[in-house]
Amino acid sequence: MINQENIRNFSIIAHIDHGKSTLADRLLELCGTVEKRDMENQILDSMDLERERGITIKARAVRMEYKSPDGNEYVFNLIDTPGHVDFNYEVSRSLAACEGAVLVVDSTQGVESQTLANTYLAIEHDLEIVPVFNKTDLPNADPERCKKEVEAIIGLPAMDSPEISAKHGINVEQVIERIIRDIPAPSGDRTAPLKALIFDTQYESYRGVIVYIRVMDGSIRPGMTVRMMNTGAEYNVVETGYLAPRSMVPSPCLEAGEVGYFTASIKNVADTRVGDTVTGAANPAKEALQGYRAAQQMVFAGVYPLDGAKFADLRDALEKLKLNDASLSFEPETSVALGFGFRCGFLGLLHMEVIIERLEREFNMELITTMPSVIYHVVKTNGKMMVIDNPLNYPNPSEIEYCEEPFVEASILTPAEYVGNIMELCQDRRGELKGMDYLDADRVELKYELPLNEIIYDFFDALKSRTRGYASLNYELSGYRRSNLVKLDILLNGDLIDALSLIVHADKAYPRARRMAEKLKDNIPRQMFEIPVQAAIGGKIIARETIKAMRKDVLAKCYGGDITRKKKLLEKQKEGKKRMRSFGTVQVPQEAFMAVLKLDE
Amino acid sequence: MNKKLGIYVHIPFCRAKCSYCDFYSVTGSDNLFGAYSEALKTHIREAAEQLAECDVDTIYFGGGTPTHFGAKRLCAVLNEIAKRFYITEKAEITFEANPESLDGEDALRLRRAGFNRVSIGVQSNDNLTLRQLGRPHTWERAKRAVRACRDAGFQNLSIDLMYGLPGQTLKKWEASIADGIALEPEHISCYGLKLEEGTPLFERRAELELPDDDCQADMYAAAVERLDEEGYAQYEISNFARKGFASRHNMKYWTLGEYLGFGASAHSDLNGRRFACVKDVRQYIERIRSGEKVMTDLEFLPPQARAGEYIMLGLRTVRGISSAEFTSRYGEGFEKLRPYIRKLVSAGFAREVGERVRLTTKGFLVSNVIIGNLLDYL
């Protein structure tokens, strides 16, 4: 049994690429948790996709044992947090499982938007923050300036903070000393009824859901019946244990202050929501821990199998992903154009991309996705409000009193020289400037109120390209505002293609309509008939292109009675058709949908 | 009455490989001529022994370049066929010729041996284009070859012309047709150039100034119109002839007639079976010599399974397809095509002639798509 005095639970927070995962690797090494020769780069990011994209999608946790030079033995639980704005809620739950946070600041960059956002989040959770300044080995490192920035902008004393190079393992033991010295030990009541916070879950086919918890009060042990206080689900605990980097180590129990996992043959990940409180069914805690909320999907899109016959496969694949990702939602929807598919809800566009990519990679699905949409509020003339996450459900304009769209408060940190470019971009995206602060002579924080639908597609990319990658973005939903929205429809050969409809601001409808029509024209192969491509609002055509009729596709010769060539050609043609969707008489390849989706590139 | 049979003999040798060609042929293997000739004769003899009696009413020597193989050898092979099979009195006996390998002496020899039809690969009236295509002859040489054939007494002469060639304009193509017509052949084939992957021309495609699809469609339509005016009636997508001179051998391919192929990579359709000989010329010779099987790609297709082929091949011809013919051969099914055919007719891609349906010029041009769609409905 470990004395709570000798436990430290912390996370590492940082702006993207400031060296969070590298520092984590060094800590693991120093604690002998992982031998150096076994180190794979960035052990915490275990999903291929995460490694490729350099981001953490799921929270991870790992336990380390450290023998300090003074002879004391400590247990460190490092809880890694997701590093993207789409996963804010997960970040907050991971932080709630900690007493402290190591704030990593890149000494060549200084404070960036996510440095700020994550620090504020940590402060909100009353975490003790240990700043460390990384990448001091680089020639352009300026730890002095960065320390001043941290003191000035965040208000944290930082002047005597460790200056380290996680990459080269320089001064990392100083970080450990600070963790021991500055981060408080947990102080739960081990005799109180069980209260444990779920900060992550993972589905395994033979053990069921593995629930990652931080025990706040009491203890949890195999054989005990536990209840999730928010979902009400009850299970009999099968196993409890600690989290080693690549395995799980069973332990007889987990007590207040400890971080670990339990399994209970849980088949449904939805029963064990991140943020929920685990308590004993026999002797329940009086109230749940603060801060639980159901995952909030911000972006919705239709996901359809390219091959209509694969609908059931897609459902199975989504169900499997959902086992591990309660923030994914999906329900069946039908499109005239695309047949049977699912309306999926995502935390953000990155989340959507990750899910689509996993469906394609891990489940070999070929998919067509529709334009992502946010949730609009439409108040009808009869006073009823509709919540619209799918343009298909958008009511007739004559029935609409007014519409509202979601807005976000965005904070953009940028070197001063790019302010003009950014303002241009934000204006173009219907943004409203709310404030501009010079953090120092060269660094500006711009605060904007922006419609969510203007930033979900490509805003971040546009921002990066206009600031040569220097600007950073953070945003949070701020509420709904009235807006002049219209539904833009696409007609091919006069037939409405419902899957291509989208809701846009009236001011954006014309340019968008033109580009969509152009893209479709360029990506739909010529067919036997001339095909008008039209974009319309209500019944009014606002853009038109024409796909000329194909005039030549003929095999000149069937030589010497060899008809195999012709047969092969027909087979190839048939294969090609499989990648097409027919809309009335028009065949549209998957690529055309993709092209429309990637309109803004 | 015996069953009618066409015989195809493949001569897979060329002096030079044309830059657009992806059919099977070899160059620089002239040392195999003797062995190949023997193999063909053996193959013919052995096949004849196994076959029930039939009336051979068409014979076609194609390639490759049959004339490069040598007139003497062609005659010897034809003699072997004549010895082993019953050839009908009015049989059509064709050989393909390239202008550079056909002189007056050859033509006379071939005519005397019994060949009565010649198909000359003229391709173009433009020497620069011919060179670009890797054709080892000129327009003047082609004219001479035609004259030699006439002098030798050939009264059924065909020329091949190509459109969609690099640098070719509609005007240049029309000139090619006019010059071709001036040679007064009984039969003209017009083939569109198709860039086939793996050919030298395909590799160079970036630097070629190829007419676009619209232009090629115009070229095709112009050819159909002009040839019709000049008395060459279209009878298949790429083939035109004066009355009575349509190639009876080629018509067998499109009307599901029976034919037996000899030689490397030669195809056959006989007794409900489609099959081919091994592709490689050395392997063919070796197998014939050692008595091994040369047949590959055997596919057994009972008549009722040929409905798709009937449509796919029938629609290449001007006679087109017929619901009565279809039903008597394959039973039910034609009605499933009706709605689509109706659409084709109303959009000008097809025409109804009595109870038959044929594609129009516009339809021929996109026949791959049309046939593919029809087969989907079947």
PDB file of C-alpha atoms in Angstrom, chain B residues 91-203:
ATOM      1  CA  ALA B  91     -15.009 -18.787-100.228  1.00  0.00           C
ATOM      2  CA  GLU B  92     -13.561 -15.404 -99.284  1.00  0.00           C
ATOM      3  CA  ILE B  93      -9.810 -15.825 -98.749  1.00  0.00           C
ATOM      4  CA  THR B  94      -8.085 -12.757 -97.373  1.00  0.00           C
ATOM      5  CA  PHE B  95      -4.552 -11.872 -96.452  1.00  0.00           C
ATOM      6  CA  GLU B  96      -3.394  -8.745 -94.719  1.00  0.00           C
ATOM      7  CA  ALA B  97      -0.536  -6.919 -96.349  1.00  0.00           C
ATOM      8  CA  ASN B  98       1.759  -4.104 -95.471  1.00  0.00           C
ATOM      9  CA  PRO B  99       2.801  -1.953 -98.407  1.00  0.00           C
ATOM     10  CA  GLU B 100       6.516  -2.406 -97.780  1.00  0.00           C
ATOM     11  CA  SER B 101       6.393  -6.165 -97.976  1.00  0.00           C
ATOM     12  CA  LEU B 102       4.192  -6.684-100.997  1.00  0.00           C
ATOM     13  CA  ASP B 103       5.471  -6.470-104.540  1.00  0.00           C
ATOM     14  CA  GLY B 104       3.961  -7.538-107.872  1.00  0.00           C
ATOM     15  CA  GLU B 105       5.517 -10.969-107.787  1.00  0.00           C
ATOM     16  CA  ASP B 106       4.163 -11.695-104.293  1.00  0.00           C
ATOM     17  CA  ALA B 107       0.717 -10.468-105.256  1.00  0.00           C
ATOM     18  CA  LEU B 108       0.618 -12.692-108.299  1.00  0.00           C
ATOM     19  CA  ARG B 109       1.785 -15.713-106.363  1.00  0.00           C
ATOM     20  CA  LEU B 110      -0.839 -15.172-103.685  1.00  0.00           C
ATOM     21  CA  ARG B 111      -3.598 -14.631-106.197  1.00  0.00           C
ATOM     22  CA  ARG B 112      -2.684 -17.800-108.031  1.00  0.00           C
ATOM     23  CA  ALA B 113      -2.588 -19.805-104.824  1.00  0.00           C
ATOM     24  CA  GLY B 114      -6.226 -18.913-104.273  1.00  0.00           C
ATOM     25  CA  PHE B 115      -6.251 -15.732-102.208  1.00  0.00           C
ATOM     26  CA  ASN B 116      -9.000 -13.510-103.562  1.00  0.00           C
ATOM     27  CA  ARG B 117      -9.105 -10.631-101.100  1.00  0.00           C
ATOM     28  CA  VAL B 118      -6.359  -8.388 -99.792  1.00  0.00           C
ATOM     29  CA  SER B 119      -6.430  -5.941 -96.940  1.00  0.00           C
ATOM     30  CA  ILE B 120      -3.658  -3.361 -97.094  1.00  0.00           C
ATOM     31  CA  GLY B 121      -2.528  -1.366 -94.055  1.00  0.00           C
ATOM     32  CA  VAL B 122      -2.281   2.052 -95.695  1.00  0.00           C
ATOM     33  CA  GLN B 123      -3.220   4.017 -92.542  1.00  0.00           C
ATOM     34  CA  SER B 124      -2.448   7.510 -93.772  1.00  0.00           C
ATOM     35  CA  ASN B 125      -1.586   9.596 -96.828  1.00  0.00           C
ATOM     36  CA  ASP B 126       0.899  11.604 -94.758  1.00  0.00           C
ATOM     37  CA  ASN B 127       4.480  10.318 -94.706  1.00  0.00           C
ATOM     38  CA  LEU B 128       5.426  12.248 -91.606  1.00  0.00           C
ATOM     39  CA  THR B 129       2.556  10.721 -89.693  1.00  0.00           C
ATOM     40  CA  LEU B 130       3.400   7.266 -91.001  1.00  0.00           C
ATOM     41  CA  ARG B 131       6.910   7.666 -89.674  1.00  0.00           C
ATOM     42  CA  GLN B 132       5.623   8.838 -86.310  1.00  0.00           C
ATOM     43  CA  LEU B 133       3.442   5.748 -86.116  1.00  0.00           C
ATOM     44  CA  GLY B 134       6.469   3.580 -86.824  1.00  0.00           C
ATOM     45  CA  ARG B 135       5.066   2.371 -90.136  1.00  0.00           C
ATOM     46  CA  PRO B 136       7.941   1.212 -92.338  1.00  0.00           C
ATOM     47  CA  HIS B 137       6.369   2.481 -95.563  1.00  0.00           C
ATOM     48  CA  THR B 138       5.311   5.652 -97.345  1.00  0.00           C
ATOM     49  CA  TRP B 139       2.102   6.709 -99.031  1.00  0.00           C
ATOM     50  CA  GLU B 140       3.741   6.223-102.423  1.00  0.00           C
ATOM     51  CA  ARG B 141       4.716   2.672-101.475  1.00  0.00           C
ATOM     52  CA  ALA B 142       1.111   2.039-100.440  1.00  0.00           C
ATOM     53  CA  LYS B 143      -0.160   3.234-103.811  1.00  0.00           C
ATOM     54  CA  ARG B 144       2.277   0.900-105.520  1.00  0.00           C
ATOM     55  CA  ALA B 145       1.110  -2.046-103.434  1.00  0.00           C
ATOM     56  CA  VAL B 146      -2.497  -1.342-104.410  1.00  0.00           C
ATOM     57  CA  ARG B 147      -1.533  -1.214-108.056  1.00  0.00           C
ATOM     58  CA  ALA B 148       0.416  -4.470-107.747  1.00  0.00           C
ATOM     59  CA  CYS B 149      -2.638  -6.190-106.299  1.00  0.00           C
ATOM     60  CA  ARG B 150      -4.879  -4.897-109.061  1.00  0.00           C
ATOM     61  CA  ASP B 151      -2.357  -6.008-111.656  1.00  0.00           C
ATOM     62  CA  ALA B 152      -2.280  -9.447-110.081  1.00  0.00           C
ATOM     63  CA  GLY B 153      -6.025  -9.673-110.504  1.00  0.00           C
ATOM     64  CA  PHE B 154      -7.385  -8.952-107.002  1.00  0.00           C
ATOM     65  CA  GLN B 155     -10.925  -7.686-107.415  1.00  0.00           C
ATOM     66  CA  ASN B 156     -11.669  -7.399-103.731  1.00  0.00           C
ATOM     67  CA  LEU B 157      -9.293  -4.986-102.105  1.00  0.00           C
ATOM     68  CA  SER B 158      -9.512  -3.254 -98.777  1.00  0.00           C
ATOM     69  CA  ILE B 159      -7.471  -0.491 -97.228  1.00  0.00           C
ATOM     70  CA  ASP B 160      -7.121   0.559 -93.585  1.00  0.00           C
ATOM     71  CA  LEU B 161      -7.061   4.237 -92.689  1.00  0.00           C
ATOM     72  CA  MET B 162      -6.556   5.744 -89.249  1.00  0.00           C
ATOM     73  CA  TYR B 163      -7.966   8.867 -87.643  1.00  0.00           C
ATOM     74  CA  GLY B 164      -7.232  10.611 -84.387  1.00  0.00           C
ATOM     75  CA  LEU B 165      -3.529  10.581 -85.253  1.00  0.00           C
ATOM     76  CA  PRO B 166      -0.920  12.935 -83.787  1.00  0.00           C
ATOM     77  CA  GLY B 167      -1.043  16.287 -85.537  1.00  0.00           C
ATOM     78  CA  GLN B 168      -4.050  15.253 -87.607  1.00  0.00           C
ATOM     79  CA  THR B 169      -6.752  17.823 -88.184  1.00  0.00           C
ATOM     80  CA  LEU B 170     -10.244  17.258 -89.526  1.00  0.00           C
ATOM     81  CA  LYS B 171      -9.065  18.676 -92.826  1.00  0.00           C
ATOM     82  CA  LYS B 172      -6.052  16.403 -93.046  1.00  0.00           C
ATOM     83  CA  TRP B 173      -8.259  13.422 -92.245  1.00  0.00           C
ATOM     84  CA  GLU B 174     -10.692  14.368 -94.974  1.00  0.00           C
ATOM     85  CA  ALA B 175      -7.755  14.527 -97.367  1.00  0.00           C
ATOM     86  CA  SER B 176      -6.665  11.072 -96.231  1.00  0.00           C
ATOM     87  CA  ILE B 177     -10.127   9.703 -96.981  1.00  0.00           C
ATOM     88  CA  ALA B 178     -10.248  11.407-100.355  1.00  0.00           C
ATOM     89  CA  ASP B 179      -6.869   9.959-101.307  1.00  0.00           C
ATOM     90  CA  GLY B 180      -7.976   6.574-100.010  1.00  0.00           C
ATOM     91  CA  ILE B 181     -11.148   6.684-102.106  1.00  0.00           C
ATOM     92  CA  ALA B 182      -9.068   7.650-105.122  1.00  0.00           C
ATOM     93  CA  LEU B 183      -7.334   4.280-104.844  1.00  0.00           C
ATOM     94  CA  GLU B 184     -10.764   2.806-105.629  1.00  0.00           C
ATOM     95  CA  PRO B 185     -10.745  -0.016-103.117  1.00  0.00           C
ATOM     96  CA  GLU B 186     -13.869  -2.140-102.675  1.00  0.00           C
ATOM     97  CA  HIS B 187     -13.608  -1.869 -98.928  1.00  0.00           C
ATOM     98  CA  ILE B 188     -12.305   0.683 -96.437  1.00  0.00           C
ATOM     99  CA  SER B 189     -11.734   0.288 -92.693  1.00  0.00           C
ATOM    100  CA  CYS B 190     -11.387   3.438 -90.595  1.00  0.00           C
ATOM    101  CA  TYR B 191      -9.844   2.882 -87.207  1.00  0.00           C
ATOM    102  CA  GLY B 192      -9.528   5.481 -84.483  1.00  0.00           C
ATOM    103  CA  LEU B 193      -6.116   5.572 -82.851  1.00  0.00           C
ATOM    104  CA  LYS B 194      -6.316   4.421 -79.284  1.00  0.00           C
ATOM    105  CA  LEU B 195      -3.361   4.990 -76.990  1.00  0.00           C
ATOM    106  CA  GLU B 196      -2.725   1.663 -75.356  1.00  0.00           C
ATOM    107  CA  GLU B 197      -0.721   1.514 -72.168  1.00  0.00           C
ATOM    108  CA  GLY B 198       2.726   0.054 -72.651  1.00  0.00           C
ATOM    109  CA  THR B 199       3.128   1.179 -76.268  1.00  0.00           C
ATOM    110  CA  PRO B 200       5.874   3.649 -77.236  1.00  0.00           C
ATOM    111  CA  LEU B 201       3.245   6.106 -78.400  1.00  0.00           C
ATOM    112  CA  PHE B 202       1.543   5.982 -75.004  1.00  0.00           C
ATOM    113  CA  GLU B 203       4.831   6.788 -73.321  1.00  0.00           C
TER     114      GLU B 203
END
